[in-house]
Coordinates of C-alpha atoms (C1' of nucleotides) in Angstrom, one line a residue:
Chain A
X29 CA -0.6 -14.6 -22.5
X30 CA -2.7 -11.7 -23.6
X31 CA -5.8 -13.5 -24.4
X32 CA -6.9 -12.3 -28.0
X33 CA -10.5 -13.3 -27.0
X34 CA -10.9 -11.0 -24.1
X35 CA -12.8 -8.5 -26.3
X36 CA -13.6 -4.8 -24.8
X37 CA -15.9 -6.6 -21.9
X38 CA -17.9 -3.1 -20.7
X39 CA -14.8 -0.9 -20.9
X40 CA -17.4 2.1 -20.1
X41 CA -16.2 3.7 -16.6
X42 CA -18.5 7.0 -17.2
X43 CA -21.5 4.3 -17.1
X44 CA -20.2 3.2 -14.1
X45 CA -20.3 6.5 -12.4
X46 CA -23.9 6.7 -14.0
X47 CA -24.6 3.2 -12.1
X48 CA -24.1 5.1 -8.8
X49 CA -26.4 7.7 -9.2
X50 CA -23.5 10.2 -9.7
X51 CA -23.9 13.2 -12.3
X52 CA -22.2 13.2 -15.5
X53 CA -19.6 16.2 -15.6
X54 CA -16.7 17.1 -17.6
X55 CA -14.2 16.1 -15.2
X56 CA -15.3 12.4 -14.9
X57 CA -15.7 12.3 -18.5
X58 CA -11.9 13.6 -18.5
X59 CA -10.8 10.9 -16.2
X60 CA -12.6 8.1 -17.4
X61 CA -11.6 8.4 -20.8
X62 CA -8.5 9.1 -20.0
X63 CA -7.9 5.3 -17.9
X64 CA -9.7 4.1 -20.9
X65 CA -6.4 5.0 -23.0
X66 CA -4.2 3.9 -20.9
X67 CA -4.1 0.1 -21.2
X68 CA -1.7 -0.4 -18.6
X69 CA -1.8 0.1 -14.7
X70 CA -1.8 3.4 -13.5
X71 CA -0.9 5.5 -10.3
X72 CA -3.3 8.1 -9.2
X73 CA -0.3 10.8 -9.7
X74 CA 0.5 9.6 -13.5
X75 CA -3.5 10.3 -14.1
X76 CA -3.1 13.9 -12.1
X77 CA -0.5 14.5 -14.6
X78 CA -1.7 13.6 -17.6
X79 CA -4.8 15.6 -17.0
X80 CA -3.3 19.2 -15.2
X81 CA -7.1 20.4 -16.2
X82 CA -8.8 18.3 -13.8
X83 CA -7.7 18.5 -10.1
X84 CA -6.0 16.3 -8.0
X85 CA -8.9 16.0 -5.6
X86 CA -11.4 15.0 -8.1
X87 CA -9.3 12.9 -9.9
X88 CA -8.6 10.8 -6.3
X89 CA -12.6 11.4 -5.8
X90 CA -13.2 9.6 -9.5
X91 CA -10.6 7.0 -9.1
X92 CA -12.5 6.3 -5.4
X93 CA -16.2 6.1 -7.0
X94 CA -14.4 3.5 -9.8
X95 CA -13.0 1.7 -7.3
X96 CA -16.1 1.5 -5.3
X97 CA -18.2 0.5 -8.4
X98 CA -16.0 -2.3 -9.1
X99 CA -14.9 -1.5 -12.7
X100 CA -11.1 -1.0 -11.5
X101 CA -9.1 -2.5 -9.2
X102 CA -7.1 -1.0 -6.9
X103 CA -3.3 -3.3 -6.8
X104 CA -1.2 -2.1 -4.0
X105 CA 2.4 -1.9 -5.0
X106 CA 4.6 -2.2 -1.7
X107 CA 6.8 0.3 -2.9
X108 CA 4.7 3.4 -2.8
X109 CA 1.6 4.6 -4.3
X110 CA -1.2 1.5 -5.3
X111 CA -1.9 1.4 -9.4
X112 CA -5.2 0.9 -10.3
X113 CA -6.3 -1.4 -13.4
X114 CA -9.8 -1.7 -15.1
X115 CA -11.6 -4.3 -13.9
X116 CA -12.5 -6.5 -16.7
X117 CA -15.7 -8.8 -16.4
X118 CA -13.3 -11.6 -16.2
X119 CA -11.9 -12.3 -12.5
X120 CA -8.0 -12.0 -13.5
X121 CA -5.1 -11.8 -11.3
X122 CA -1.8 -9.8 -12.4
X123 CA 2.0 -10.2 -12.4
X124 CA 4.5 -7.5 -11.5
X125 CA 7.4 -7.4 -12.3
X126 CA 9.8 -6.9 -9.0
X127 CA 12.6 -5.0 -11.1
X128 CA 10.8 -2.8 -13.1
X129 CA 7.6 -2.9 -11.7
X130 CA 5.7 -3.7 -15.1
X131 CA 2.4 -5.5 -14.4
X132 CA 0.3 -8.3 -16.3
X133 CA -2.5 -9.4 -16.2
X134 CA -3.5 -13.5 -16.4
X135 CA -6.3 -15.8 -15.7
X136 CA -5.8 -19.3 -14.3
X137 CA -9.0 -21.4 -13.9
X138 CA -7.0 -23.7 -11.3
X139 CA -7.2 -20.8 -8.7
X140 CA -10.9 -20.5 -8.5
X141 CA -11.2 -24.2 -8.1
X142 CA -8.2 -23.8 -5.5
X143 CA -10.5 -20.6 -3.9
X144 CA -13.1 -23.1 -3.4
X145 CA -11.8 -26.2 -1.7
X146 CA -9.9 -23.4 0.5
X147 CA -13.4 -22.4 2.0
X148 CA -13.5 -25.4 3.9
X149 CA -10.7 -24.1 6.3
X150 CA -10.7 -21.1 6.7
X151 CA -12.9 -19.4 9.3
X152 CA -15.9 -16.8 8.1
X153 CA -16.9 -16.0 4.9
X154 CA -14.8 -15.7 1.9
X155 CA -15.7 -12.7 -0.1
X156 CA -12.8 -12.2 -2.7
X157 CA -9.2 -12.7 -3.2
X158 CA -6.2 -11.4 -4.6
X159 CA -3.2 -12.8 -6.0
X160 CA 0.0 -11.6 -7.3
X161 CA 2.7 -13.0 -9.3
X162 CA 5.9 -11.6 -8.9
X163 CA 8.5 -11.9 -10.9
X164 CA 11.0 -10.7 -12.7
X165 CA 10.2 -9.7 -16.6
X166 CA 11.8 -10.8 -20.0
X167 CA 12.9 -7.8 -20.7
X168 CA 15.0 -7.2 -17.2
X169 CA 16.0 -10.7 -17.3
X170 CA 18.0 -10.1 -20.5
X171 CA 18.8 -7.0 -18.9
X172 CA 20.4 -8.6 -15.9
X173 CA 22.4 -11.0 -18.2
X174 CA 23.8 -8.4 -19.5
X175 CA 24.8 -6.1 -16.5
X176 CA 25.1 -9.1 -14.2
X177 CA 28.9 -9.0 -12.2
X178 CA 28.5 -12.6 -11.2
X179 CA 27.8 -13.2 -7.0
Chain B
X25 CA -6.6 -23.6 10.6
X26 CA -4.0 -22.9 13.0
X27 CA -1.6 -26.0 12.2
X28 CA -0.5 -27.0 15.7
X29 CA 2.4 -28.6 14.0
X30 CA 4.1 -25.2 13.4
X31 CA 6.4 -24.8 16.2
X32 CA 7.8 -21.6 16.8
X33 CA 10.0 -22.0 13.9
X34 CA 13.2 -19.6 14.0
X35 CA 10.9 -17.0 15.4
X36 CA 14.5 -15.2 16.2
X37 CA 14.7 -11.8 14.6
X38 CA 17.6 -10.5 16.2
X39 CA 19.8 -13.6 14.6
X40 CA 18.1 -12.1 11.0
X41 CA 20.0 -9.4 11.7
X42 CA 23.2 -10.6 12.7
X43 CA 23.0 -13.2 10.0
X44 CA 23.0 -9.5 7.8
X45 CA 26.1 -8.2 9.7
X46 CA 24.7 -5.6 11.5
X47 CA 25.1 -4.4 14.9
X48 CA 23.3 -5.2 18.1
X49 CA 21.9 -2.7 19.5
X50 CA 19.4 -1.8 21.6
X51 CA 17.1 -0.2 20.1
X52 CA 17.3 -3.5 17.4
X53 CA 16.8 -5.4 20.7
X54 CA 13.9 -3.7 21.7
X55 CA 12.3 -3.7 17.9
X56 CA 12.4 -7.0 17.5
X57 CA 11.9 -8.8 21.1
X58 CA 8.9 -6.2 20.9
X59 CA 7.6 -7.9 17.5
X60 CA 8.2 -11.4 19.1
X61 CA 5.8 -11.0 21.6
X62 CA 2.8 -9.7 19.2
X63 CA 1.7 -12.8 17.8
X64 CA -0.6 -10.4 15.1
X65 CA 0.2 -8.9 12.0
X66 CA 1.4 -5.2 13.4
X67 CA 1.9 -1.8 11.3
X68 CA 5.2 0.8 11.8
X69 CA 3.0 3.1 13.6
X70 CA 2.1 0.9 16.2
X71 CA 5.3 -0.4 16.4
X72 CA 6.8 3.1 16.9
X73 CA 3.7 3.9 19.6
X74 CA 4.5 1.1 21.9
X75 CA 8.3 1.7 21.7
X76 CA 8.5 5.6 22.6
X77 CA 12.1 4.6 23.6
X78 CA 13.1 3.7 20.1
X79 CA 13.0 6.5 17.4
X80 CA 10.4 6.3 14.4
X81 CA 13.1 6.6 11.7
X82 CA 14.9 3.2 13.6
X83 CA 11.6 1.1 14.0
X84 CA 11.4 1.9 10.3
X85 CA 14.7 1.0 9.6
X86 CA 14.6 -2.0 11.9
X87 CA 11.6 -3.5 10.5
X88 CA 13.2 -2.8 6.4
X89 CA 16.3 -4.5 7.5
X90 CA 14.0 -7.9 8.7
X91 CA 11.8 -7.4 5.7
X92 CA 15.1 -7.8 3.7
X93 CA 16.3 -10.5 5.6
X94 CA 13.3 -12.0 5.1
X95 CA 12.1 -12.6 8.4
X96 CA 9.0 -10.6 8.2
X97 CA 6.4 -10.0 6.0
X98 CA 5.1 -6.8 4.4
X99 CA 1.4 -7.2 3.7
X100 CA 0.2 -4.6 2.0
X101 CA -3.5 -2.7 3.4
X102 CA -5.0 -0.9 0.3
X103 CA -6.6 1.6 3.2
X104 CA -3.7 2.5 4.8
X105 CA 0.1 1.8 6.4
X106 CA 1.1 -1.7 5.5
X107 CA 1.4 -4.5 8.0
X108 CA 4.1 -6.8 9.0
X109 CA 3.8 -10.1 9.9
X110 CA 6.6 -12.3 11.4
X111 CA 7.6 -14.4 8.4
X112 CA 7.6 -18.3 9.6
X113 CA 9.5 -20.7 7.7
X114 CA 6.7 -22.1 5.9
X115 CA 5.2 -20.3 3.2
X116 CA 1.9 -19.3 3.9
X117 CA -0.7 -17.0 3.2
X118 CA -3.3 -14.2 4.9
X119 CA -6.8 -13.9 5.5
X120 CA -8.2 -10.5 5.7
X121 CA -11.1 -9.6 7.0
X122 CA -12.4 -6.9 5.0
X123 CA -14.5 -5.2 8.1
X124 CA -12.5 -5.5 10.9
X125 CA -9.5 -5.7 9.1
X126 CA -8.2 -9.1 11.3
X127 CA -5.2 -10.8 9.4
X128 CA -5.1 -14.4 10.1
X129 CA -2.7 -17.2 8.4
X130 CA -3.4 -20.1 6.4
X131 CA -1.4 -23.0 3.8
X132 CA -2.7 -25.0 1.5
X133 CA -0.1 -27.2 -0.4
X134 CA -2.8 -26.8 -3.6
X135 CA -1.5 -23.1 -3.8
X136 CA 2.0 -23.8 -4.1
X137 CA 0.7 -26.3 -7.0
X138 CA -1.2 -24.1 -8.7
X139 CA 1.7 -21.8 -8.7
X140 CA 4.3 -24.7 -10.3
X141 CA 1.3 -25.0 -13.7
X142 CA 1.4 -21.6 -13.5
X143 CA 4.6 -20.8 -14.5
X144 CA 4.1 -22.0 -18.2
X145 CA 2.1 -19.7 -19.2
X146 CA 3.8 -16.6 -17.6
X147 CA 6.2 -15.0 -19.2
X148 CA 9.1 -14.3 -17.0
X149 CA 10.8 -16.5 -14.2
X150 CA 8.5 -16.3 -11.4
X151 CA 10.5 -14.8 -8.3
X152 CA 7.5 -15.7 -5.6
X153 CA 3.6 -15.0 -5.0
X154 CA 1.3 -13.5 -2.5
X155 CA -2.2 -14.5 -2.3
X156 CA -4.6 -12.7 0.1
X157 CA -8.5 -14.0 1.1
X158 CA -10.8 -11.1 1.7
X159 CA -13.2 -13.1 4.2
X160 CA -15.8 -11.5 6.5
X161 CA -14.7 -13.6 9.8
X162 CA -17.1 -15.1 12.0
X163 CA -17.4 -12.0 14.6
X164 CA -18.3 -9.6 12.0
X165 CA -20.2 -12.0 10.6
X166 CA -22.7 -12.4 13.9
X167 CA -21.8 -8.8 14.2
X168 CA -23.7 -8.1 11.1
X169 CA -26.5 -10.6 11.6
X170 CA -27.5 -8.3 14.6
X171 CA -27.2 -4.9 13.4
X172 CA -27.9 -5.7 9.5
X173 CA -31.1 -3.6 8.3
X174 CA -31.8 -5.1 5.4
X175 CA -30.5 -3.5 2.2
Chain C
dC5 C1' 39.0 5.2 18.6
dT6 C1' 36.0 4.7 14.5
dC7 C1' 32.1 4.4 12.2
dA8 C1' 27.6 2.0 12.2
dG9 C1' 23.6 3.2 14.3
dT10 C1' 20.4 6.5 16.6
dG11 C1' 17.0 10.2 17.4
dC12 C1' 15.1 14.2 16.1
dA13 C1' 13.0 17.1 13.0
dA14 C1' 12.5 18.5 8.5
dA15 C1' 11.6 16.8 3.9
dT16 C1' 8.9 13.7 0.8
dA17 C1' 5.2 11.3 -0.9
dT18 C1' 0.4 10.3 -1.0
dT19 C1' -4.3 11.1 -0.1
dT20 C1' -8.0 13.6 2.1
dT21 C1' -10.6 17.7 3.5
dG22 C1' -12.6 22.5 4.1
dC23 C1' -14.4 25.9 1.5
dA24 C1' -15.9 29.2 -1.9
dC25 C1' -17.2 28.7 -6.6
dT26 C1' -19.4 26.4 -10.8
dA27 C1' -22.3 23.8 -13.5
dT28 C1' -25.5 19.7 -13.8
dG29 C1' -30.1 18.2 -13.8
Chain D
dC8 C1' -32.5 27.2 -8.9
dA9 C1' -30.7 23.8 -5.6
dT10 C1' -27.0 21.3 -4.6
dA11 C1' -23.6 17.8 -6.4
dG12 C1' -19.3 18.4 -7.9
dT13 C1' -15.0 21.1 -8.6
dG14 C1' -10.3 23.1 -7.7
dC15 C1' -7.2 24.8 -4.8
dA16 C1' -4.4 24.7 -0.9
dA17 C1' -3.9 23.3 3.6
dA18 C1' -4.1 19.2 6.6
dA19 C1' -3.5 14.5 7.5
dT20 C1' -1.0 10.3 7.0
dA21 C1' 3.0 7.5 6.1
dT22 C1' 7.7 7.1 5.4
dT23 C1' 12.5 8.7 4.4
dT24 C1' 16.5 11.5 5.0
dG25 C1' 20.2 14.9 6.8
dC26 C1' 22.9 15.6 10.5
dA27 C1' 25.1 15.9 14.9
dC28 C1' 25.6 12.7 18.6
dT29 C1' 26.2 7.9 20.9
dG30 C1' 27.7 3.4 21.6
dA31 C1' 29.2 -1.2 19.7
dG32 C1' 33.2 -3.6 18.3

DNA sequence: CTCAGTGCAAATATTTTGCACTATG
DNA sequence: CATAGTGCAAAATATTTGCACTGAG
């Protein structure tokens, strides 16, 4: 699954910021690198965390000017708080994992083709999409084998 | 869109909860006959708003117990509260307009292909999907072409 | 009669905002 | 130096929970 090929497409959030007009300070420095690390999904919490020298506000205010720049993607997790993932150059779509909430990431060519026969009926303009796989992980599926009682 | 062939399929809440075991009361009754007669995707708040009768904490817990049962639908809004939308037998998917934030419904047998080629290259069993199309729909579409200064 | 269910209000969780202060450009 | 940006804490928003009371079975 993890495409080897998908190198580090413009992993550069702070020139992101930069792309918006928006000043280059220590804090945003400290957040974007920080996601950068962290090649996983994130919750704006975790990030507050992980960096107690930056505060919450301006990690939420970073987090809203990445968003809004398009280099992460904001997933909603019905659960509680959304994770937010960097958006790669490469449309991808992600799967979570609905026992332990881990999430993927994979790429299907079939679904743009599907996104564009769908245009045809459905009323307005489509201007993006979003699709998640649930399911339930390897690693809790063994899990469950294990712990399972039998229904 | 709107597939005339979809007759108000089990569009019975108050049997999804029975079919669970639990009680009828009236406060259920009035949850759910009140979610009947929106035919839109609705939000807890609102629900709670137009029911003063029926306590916040029980239109919460009304609407977890039909989200269990599967009989509704918990789309999630990355602005705010999630919306619910009454979960008709056949699987289908939502359009949001990302302005006026309208949810509308639409199937497309090609998804639920997609979704069969996809599970070979995802590692897991897949336990379901949710797809959303952002779409600007065709009022805020003419909306724009009037007010739209040119960017 | 018993306990599931209810309603309230307080507790939680998450995100935003007001405001005085700091540091970028 | 002007003002965008920061950090804090309080407010706003969304949802859950504790608990005494009520009503379904």
């Amino acid at each position: 699954m993890a495409t080897a090929t998908t190198e580090s497409i413009s992993v550069n959030l702070i020139n992101a910021l930069d792309d918006r007009g928006l000043r280059r300070t220590s804090a945003r420095a400290a957040v974007t690198s920080r996601i950068e690390q962290i090649s996983d999904a994130f919750t704006a919490e975790q990030l507050c965390r992980e960096l107690p020298g930056v505060g919450r506000a301006t990690v939420y205010r970073t987090i809203r000017h990445l968003v809004d720049a398009g280099a992460l993607c904001k997933l909603p997790i019905l659960d509680g708080a959304p994770k937010y993932s960097i958006a790669r150059v490469e449309h991808h779509h992600h799967t979570i994992c609905s026992r332990c909430g881990a999430v993927g990431e994979f790429r299907h060519s079939t679904v743009e083709r599907v996104m564009r026969s769908l245009g045809k009926e459905i009323d307005g303009d489509i201007v993006g999409h979003r699709m998640e796989i649930f399911i339930t992980c390897n690693s809790c599926l063994a899990a469950s084998r294990s712990g399972e009682s039998g229904g």
